[in-house]
């Protein structure tokens, strides 16, 4: 083990301050011992500092291009969700390297308590990554929820045992391709998935539910033949997720996806044996719409229009919300993503 | 033959299960007093923030009613200014643009029957353009208009619920004594049935007040000790550092007892002391609150001085500024005997609380703004650390802070690290801001959304109001006939010294404000 630096930075009442330690060829015991030392060194005469940790956050490896995005998200973490953060990275050397940082916000003023949380970056070779759960187990804070963050939805979880350690996985299917929904459906079958795209669809689920609250509208549901979804041009994922949710809630069996002349359609089989379809049409909604601009339910005799109504999620910190351990964030997600994946699987 | 209800015929809404925040049905919100202070500071920002949060339906309209020479455009400009100034989230152009065309204005005098006919026509026109919307009438006007407006609305058929719900929202004060409160209830009930009336006590919309129920009834360790056997006494405080501002007209005829004790503090008392409701729904919860209020001992006029203290602030210093005495405030009569501070001891005569007093206090021009419920537990029956001066062994205290720092803290006793057995109190703290994300919604946002959803859980029922007045009425009668006025306390102090005497048995002291 070779400690490279051990330098407290920004002493005094600077806000925020960070203590960092970097070493190569370490074990979990080394990391724990150094964390203990950093925690003890943080306090002192005239300084009251408390460790504030709401969860264990394990950041799974992602390609170089998304590391900056990960850094930005983690830098803001202390203000809303201070965590024991464990970042996994892959490198080509046959050893484990560690970088420890303790971020403290030490407010000026007598008697005020500062809050600290720590971040541990662990770099290792692919072979060790496949057994990452064994390295992380002694580094997790007991009795706190453990969250796995998959910064790129298409990335694989390197060690399946990590899924046993975590209470849920955080992803953003909106950041990937609609094909990723297949992988997320498989993931949702074994662990709760907090998909930021699902959070962006909150308004649309509420609006669809409200549209079918009047009794006469509910009666119409069994006669729906077509659901038209106008989606934001950048990606079909959100519209597919919403279509999957609608299909799952009304008991439609997903058929296949068809593409022709720039249009996308998905066939579904109704419970009465009839056929219905989703038509997807690209549109511009100018951001903040959750990826969907309008939903229209059509039967032979009538239609129910669910328009976009005001801003939806543009001002919410969905990353922070999704980190909260409430299961309500993912309510309805698993059947929705499964139905969406089934549409993709049946693609002609 | 068995009657078949509509809900048995209709299929359930398959989408409702996965919705965290349901949207209200199409709604026309009518604000009486739409250009007034309450609308500007609270209601219009609440409407805007509900819109921003995606919590309003597509079919949503606001009709503002006022006396000013306003048209739709002027009202929209006024609303934009109000939202810019008072919305907790500022104003976002996209959201404002989606809200703006939904705001309309109707000018009129509340005494003029033509106003209500015009209103009915305007509502019918909105309905004709879309789905039949529920109506919510918010009376942000002087209480003297409540009954008149309610009856006028009923007169043009706007309280009718045969096609869609119709609701009436009113603000305190609900009367100025027991008799006037009962009269107001009767007059309103001639126009709207009780289930249509939503009486706002905005304290009930605060997160911490709602959390009081969760703390009590969702944490197994608290309820077993929440009774006279373990609780020595309870202090409920609502202190303000501000004076009366420009509210002299209302405040001088109301005083702290009508402004705060009769409503906010009685509600906090009821929520702190009531039995566990079977369900958290409107009537079950309110039944429990009424039961508790009925078990509060009514003092005779002769007993009042032993249990209730009143004070009025004199000149002094608050927040580093010199402030005038109450009687030197603008528009306050020089010989005013209005109470700006009230402390009272409340005895709850039921099985759970007999012998455990609740001390309520509220006041203006106190050192700082704080609202809290402090539950003081009894001391341990025996200390095994005999023979040594071990330091302060203070009884446990659970403090639920409503404002300004929403949260809870529990005082425990812990050993000071070292060779000797020394102890001192330590605090276990939970702060809303530290544990949950983002700003809590304003109380008015929550309450307005609940009213739009038809959920009356956080609103006060008529029998609650009546019970609150029954507790207060002997105090009002005694004070009216009492030649002694309120004790003058220095602004910025802890309040009148008589309040200390009220508490000073068994070593009890007020928590410092």
CSV table of C-alpha atoms in Angstrom, one decimal, chain B residues 249-441:
chain,number,residue,atom,x,y,z
B,249,UNK,CA,-58.8,47.1,13.1
B,250,UNK,CA,-59.3,43.4,13.4
B,251,UNK,CA,-56.8,42.6,16.2
B,252,UNK,CA,-58.0,45.2,18.7
B,253,UNK,CA,-61.4,43.6,18.8
B,254,UNK,CA,-60.1,40.1,18.8
B,255,UNK,CA,-57.0,39.8,20.9
B,256,UNK,CA,-54.7,36.9,21.1
B,257,UNK,CA,-57.4,34.7,22.6
B,258,UNK,CA,-59.6,34.9,19.6
B,259,UNK,CA,-56.8,35.2,17.1
B,260,UNK,CA,-54.7,32.3,18.2
B,261,UNK,CA,-55.9,30.4,21.3
B,262,UNK,CA,-59.5,29.6,20.1
B,263,UNK,CA,-58.3,28.1,16.8
B,264,UNK,CA,-54.6,27.3,16.2
B,265,UNK,CA,-53.7,26.3,19.8
B,266,UNK,CA,-56.9,24.5,20.4
B,267,UNK,CA,-56.3,22.5,17.2
B,268,UNK,CA,-52.7,21.7,18.3
B,269,UNK,CA,-54.0,20.7,21.8
B,270,UNK,CA,-56.6,18.4,20.2
B,271,UNK,CA,-54.1,16.8,17.9
B,272,UNK,CA,-51.5,16.3,20.7
B,273,UNK,CA,-54.0,14.8,23.2
B,274,UNK,CA,-56.7,13.0,21.2
B,275,UNK,CA,-57.1,9.3,21.0
B,276,UNK,CA,-55.9,7.4,17.9
B,277,UNK,CA,-58.4,7.6,15.1
B,278,UNK,CA,-59.4,4.3,13.6
B,279,UNK,CA,-58.7,5.8,10.1
B,280,UNK,CA,-57.1,9.0,8.9
B,281,UNK,CA,-60.2,10.3,7.2
B,282,UNK,CA,-62.1,13.5,7.7
B,283,UNK,CA,-64.9,12.5,10.0
B,284,UNK,CA,-63.0,9.9,12.0
B,285,UNK,CA,-60.2,12.3,12.8
B,286,UNK,CA,-62.5,15.1,13.5
B,287,UNK,CA,-64.7,12.9,15.8
B,288,UNK,CA,-61.6,12.3,17.9
B,289,UNK,CA,-60.7,16.0,18.1
B,290,UNK,CA,-64.2,16.8,19.2
B,291,UNK,CA,-64.1,14.1,21.8
B,292,UNK,CA,-60.9,15.6,23.2
B,293,UNK,CA,-62.2,19.2,23.1
B,294,UNK,CA,-65.3,18.0,25.0
B,295,UNK,CA,-63.1,16.6,27.8
B,296,UNK,CA,-61.3,20.0,28.3
B,297,UNK,CA,-62.5,21.4,31.6
B,298,UNK,CA,-64.7,24.5,31.4
B,299,UNK,CA,-63.6,27.0,34.0
B,300,UNK,CA,-66.2,29.1,35.8
B,301,UNK,CA,-65.8,32.9,35.5
B,302,UNK,CA,-64.5,32.9,39.1
B,303,UNK,CA,-61.8,30.3,38.3
B,304,UNK,CA,-60.5,32.1,35.2
B,305,UNK,CA,-57.8,34.2,37.0
B,306,UNK,CA,-56.3,31.0,38.5
B,307,UNK,CA,-55.9,29.4,35.1
B,308,UNK,CA,-55.5,32.1,32.5
B,309,UNK,CA,-53.1,35.0,32.3
B,310,UNK,CA,-53.3,37.8,29.8
B,311,UNK,CA,-50.8,40.5,28.9
B,312,UNK,CA,-50.2,43.3,26.5
B,313,UNK,CA,-46.9,44.4,25.1
B,314,UNK,CA,-45.3,47.6,26.2
B,315,UNK,CA,-42.4,49.3,24.4
B,316,UNK,CA,-39.1,47.5,24.2
B,317,UNK,CA,-36.5,46.1,21.9
B,318,UNK,CA,-37.0,43.2,19.5
B,319,UNK,CA,-34.4,42.0,17.0
B,320,UNK,CA,-32.2,44.9,17.7
B,321,UNK,CA,-34.9,47.4,17.0
B,322,UNK,CA,-36.8,49.6,19.3
B,323,UNK,CA,-40.5,48.9,19.0
B,324,UNK,CA,-43.5,50.8,20.4
B,325,UNK,CA,-46.0,49.7,22.9
B,326,UNK,CA,-49.2,48.1,21.7
B,327,UNK,CA,-51.3,51.1,22.6
B,328,UNK,CA,-48.9,53.3,20.5
B,329,UNK,CA,-49.4,51.2,17.4
B,330,UNK,CA,-51.2,52.8,14.5
B,331,UNK,CA,-55.0,52.9,14.9
B,332,UNK,CA,-55.0,51.3,18.4
B,333,UNK,CA,-57.0,53.2,21.0
B,334,UNK,CA,-54.7,54.6,23.8
B,335,UNK,CA,-56.9,52.9,26.5
B,336,UNK,CA,-57.1,49.5,24.7
B,337,UNK,CA,-57.3,46.5,27.1
B,338,UNK,CA,-56.7,44.0,24.3
B,339,UNK,CA,-54.6,40.9,25.1
B,340,UNK,CA,-51.6,40.4,22.9
B,341,UNK,CA,-50.4,37.5,25.1
B,342,UNK,CA,-52.3,34.7,26.7
B,343,UNK,CA,-51.1,31.8,28.8
B,344,UNK,CA,-53.5,29.2,30.1
B,345,UNK,CA,-53.5,26.0,31.9
B,346,UNK,CA,-55.8,23.4,30.3
B,347,UNK,CA,-57.0,20.4,32.2
B,348,UNK,CA,-58.1,17.4,30.1
B,349,UNK,CA,-60.6,15.4,32.2
B,350,UNK,CA,-60.3,12.0,30.6
B,351,UNK,CA,-58.7,8.7,31.4
B,352,UNK,CA,-55.5,9.4,29.5
B,353,UNK,CA,-54.7,12.8,30.7
B,354,UNK,CA,-56.4,13.4,34.1
B,355,UNK,CA,-53.8,15.3,36.3
B,356,UNK,CA,-51.4,16.1,33.5
B,357,UNK,CA,-51.8,19.8,32.6
B,358,UNK,CA,-51.4,21.3,29.2
B,359,UNK,CA,-50.0,24.9,29.2
B,360,UNK,CA,-50.9,27.0,26.1
B,361,UNK,CA,-49.3,30.3,25.4
B,362,UNK,CA,-49.2,32.7,22.6
B,363,UNK,CA,-48.0,36.3,22.2
B,364,UNK,CA,-46.7,39.1,20.1
B,365,UNK,CA,-43.5,41.0,20.5
B,366,UNK,CA,-41.8,38.0,22.2
B,367,UNK,CA,-38.1,37.5,21.6
B,368,UNK,CA,-38.5,35.3,18.5
B,369,UNK,CA,-40.9,33.5,16.3
B,370,UNK,CA,-41.4,29.9,17.4
B,371,UNK,CA,-44.3,27.4,17.4
B,372,UNK,CA,-43.7,24.2,19.2
B,373,UNK,CA,-45.2,21.4,21.3
B,374,UNK,CA,-43.0,20.3,24.2
B,375,UNK,CA,-43.8,17.1,26.0
B,376,UNK,CA,-42.1,17.0,29.3
B,377,UNK,CA,-41.8,13.4,30.6
B,378,UNK,CA,-41.7,12.5,34.3
B,379,UNK,CA,-38.3,12.1,36.0
B,380,UNK,CA,-37.0,8.6,36.5
B,381,UNK,CA,-38.3,7.1,39.8
B,382,UNK,CA,-34.8,6.3,41.1
B,383,UNK,CA,-31.2,7.2,40.2
B,384,UNK,CA,-28.7,4.4,40.8
B,385,UNK,CA,-25.8,6.8,40.7
B,386,UNK,CA,-26.1,7.8,44.4
B,387,UNK,CA,-23.5,9.6,46.4
B,388,UNK,CA,-21.9,11.5,43.6
B,389,UNK,CA,-22.7,14.9,42.1
B,390,UNK,CA,-23.1,13.7,38.6
B,391,UNK,CA,-24.5,16.8,37.0
B,392,UNK,CA,-27.9,17.6,35.4
B,393,UNK,CA,-30.3,14.7,35.3
B,394,UNK,CA,-33.1,16.5,33.5
B,395,UNK,CA,-36.3,14.6,32.6
B,396,UNK,CA,-36.7,13.6,28.9
B,397,UNK,CA,-38.4,16.1,26.7
B,398,UNK,CA,-39.8,15.6,23.3
B,399,UNK,CA,-40.2,18.9,21.3
B,400,UNK,CA,-42.1,19.0,18.0
B,401,UNK,CA,-41.1,22.2,16.3
B,402,UNK,CA,-43.8,23.6,13.9
B,403,UNK,CA,-42.0,26.8,12.9
B,404,UNK,CA,-39.6,28.1,12.0
B,405,UNK,CA,-37.4,25.0,12.0
B,406,UNK,CA,-39.8,22.2,11.3
B,407,UNK,CA,-38.6,19.0,13.1
B,408,UNK,CA,-38.4,17.2,16.4
B,409,UNK,CA,-35.9,16.7,19.1
B,410,UNK,CA,-35.7,14.4,22.0
B,411,UNK,CA,-33.7,15.3,25.1
B,412,UNK,CA,-31.8,12.4,26.7
B,413,UNK,CA,-29.3,12.3,29.4
B,414,UNK,CA,-25.8,10.9,28.5
B,415,UNK,CA,-22.6,10.3,30.3
B,416,UNK,CA,-19.8,12.8,29.6
B,417,UNK,CA,-16.8,10.9,28.4
B,418,UNK,CA,-14.1,10.6,31.0
B,419,UNK,CA,-13.1,8.8,34.2
B,420,UNK,CA,-15.8,10.1,36.4
B,421,UNK,CA,-19.6,9.6,36.3
B,422,UNK,CA,-20.7,12.9,35.0
B,423,UNK,CA,-23.9,13.3,32.9
B,424,UNK,CA,-25.5,16.0,30.9
B,425,UNK,CA,-28.5,16.4,28.6
B,426,UNK,CA,-28.0,15.8,24.9
B,427,UNK,CA,-30.4,16.2,22.0
B,428,UNK,CA,-31.4,13.8,19.3
B,429,UNK,CA,-32.6,15.9,16.5
B,430,UNK,CA,-34.6,15.4,13.3
B,431,UNK,CA,-34.9,18.4,11.0
B,432,UNK,CA,-37.3,18.3,8.1
B,433,UNK,CA,-34.9,20.2,5.8
B,434,UNK,CA,-32.1,17.7,6.5
B,435,UNK,CA,-34.2,14.5,6.0
B,436,UNK,CA,-36.5,15.3,3.2
B,437,UNK,CA,-36.1,17.0,-0.1
B,438,UNK,CA,-37.1,20.4,-1.3
B,439,UNK,CA,-39.4,22.9,0.2
B,440,UNK,CA,-42.5,21.8,1.9
B,441,UNK,CA,-45.6,23.0,0.1
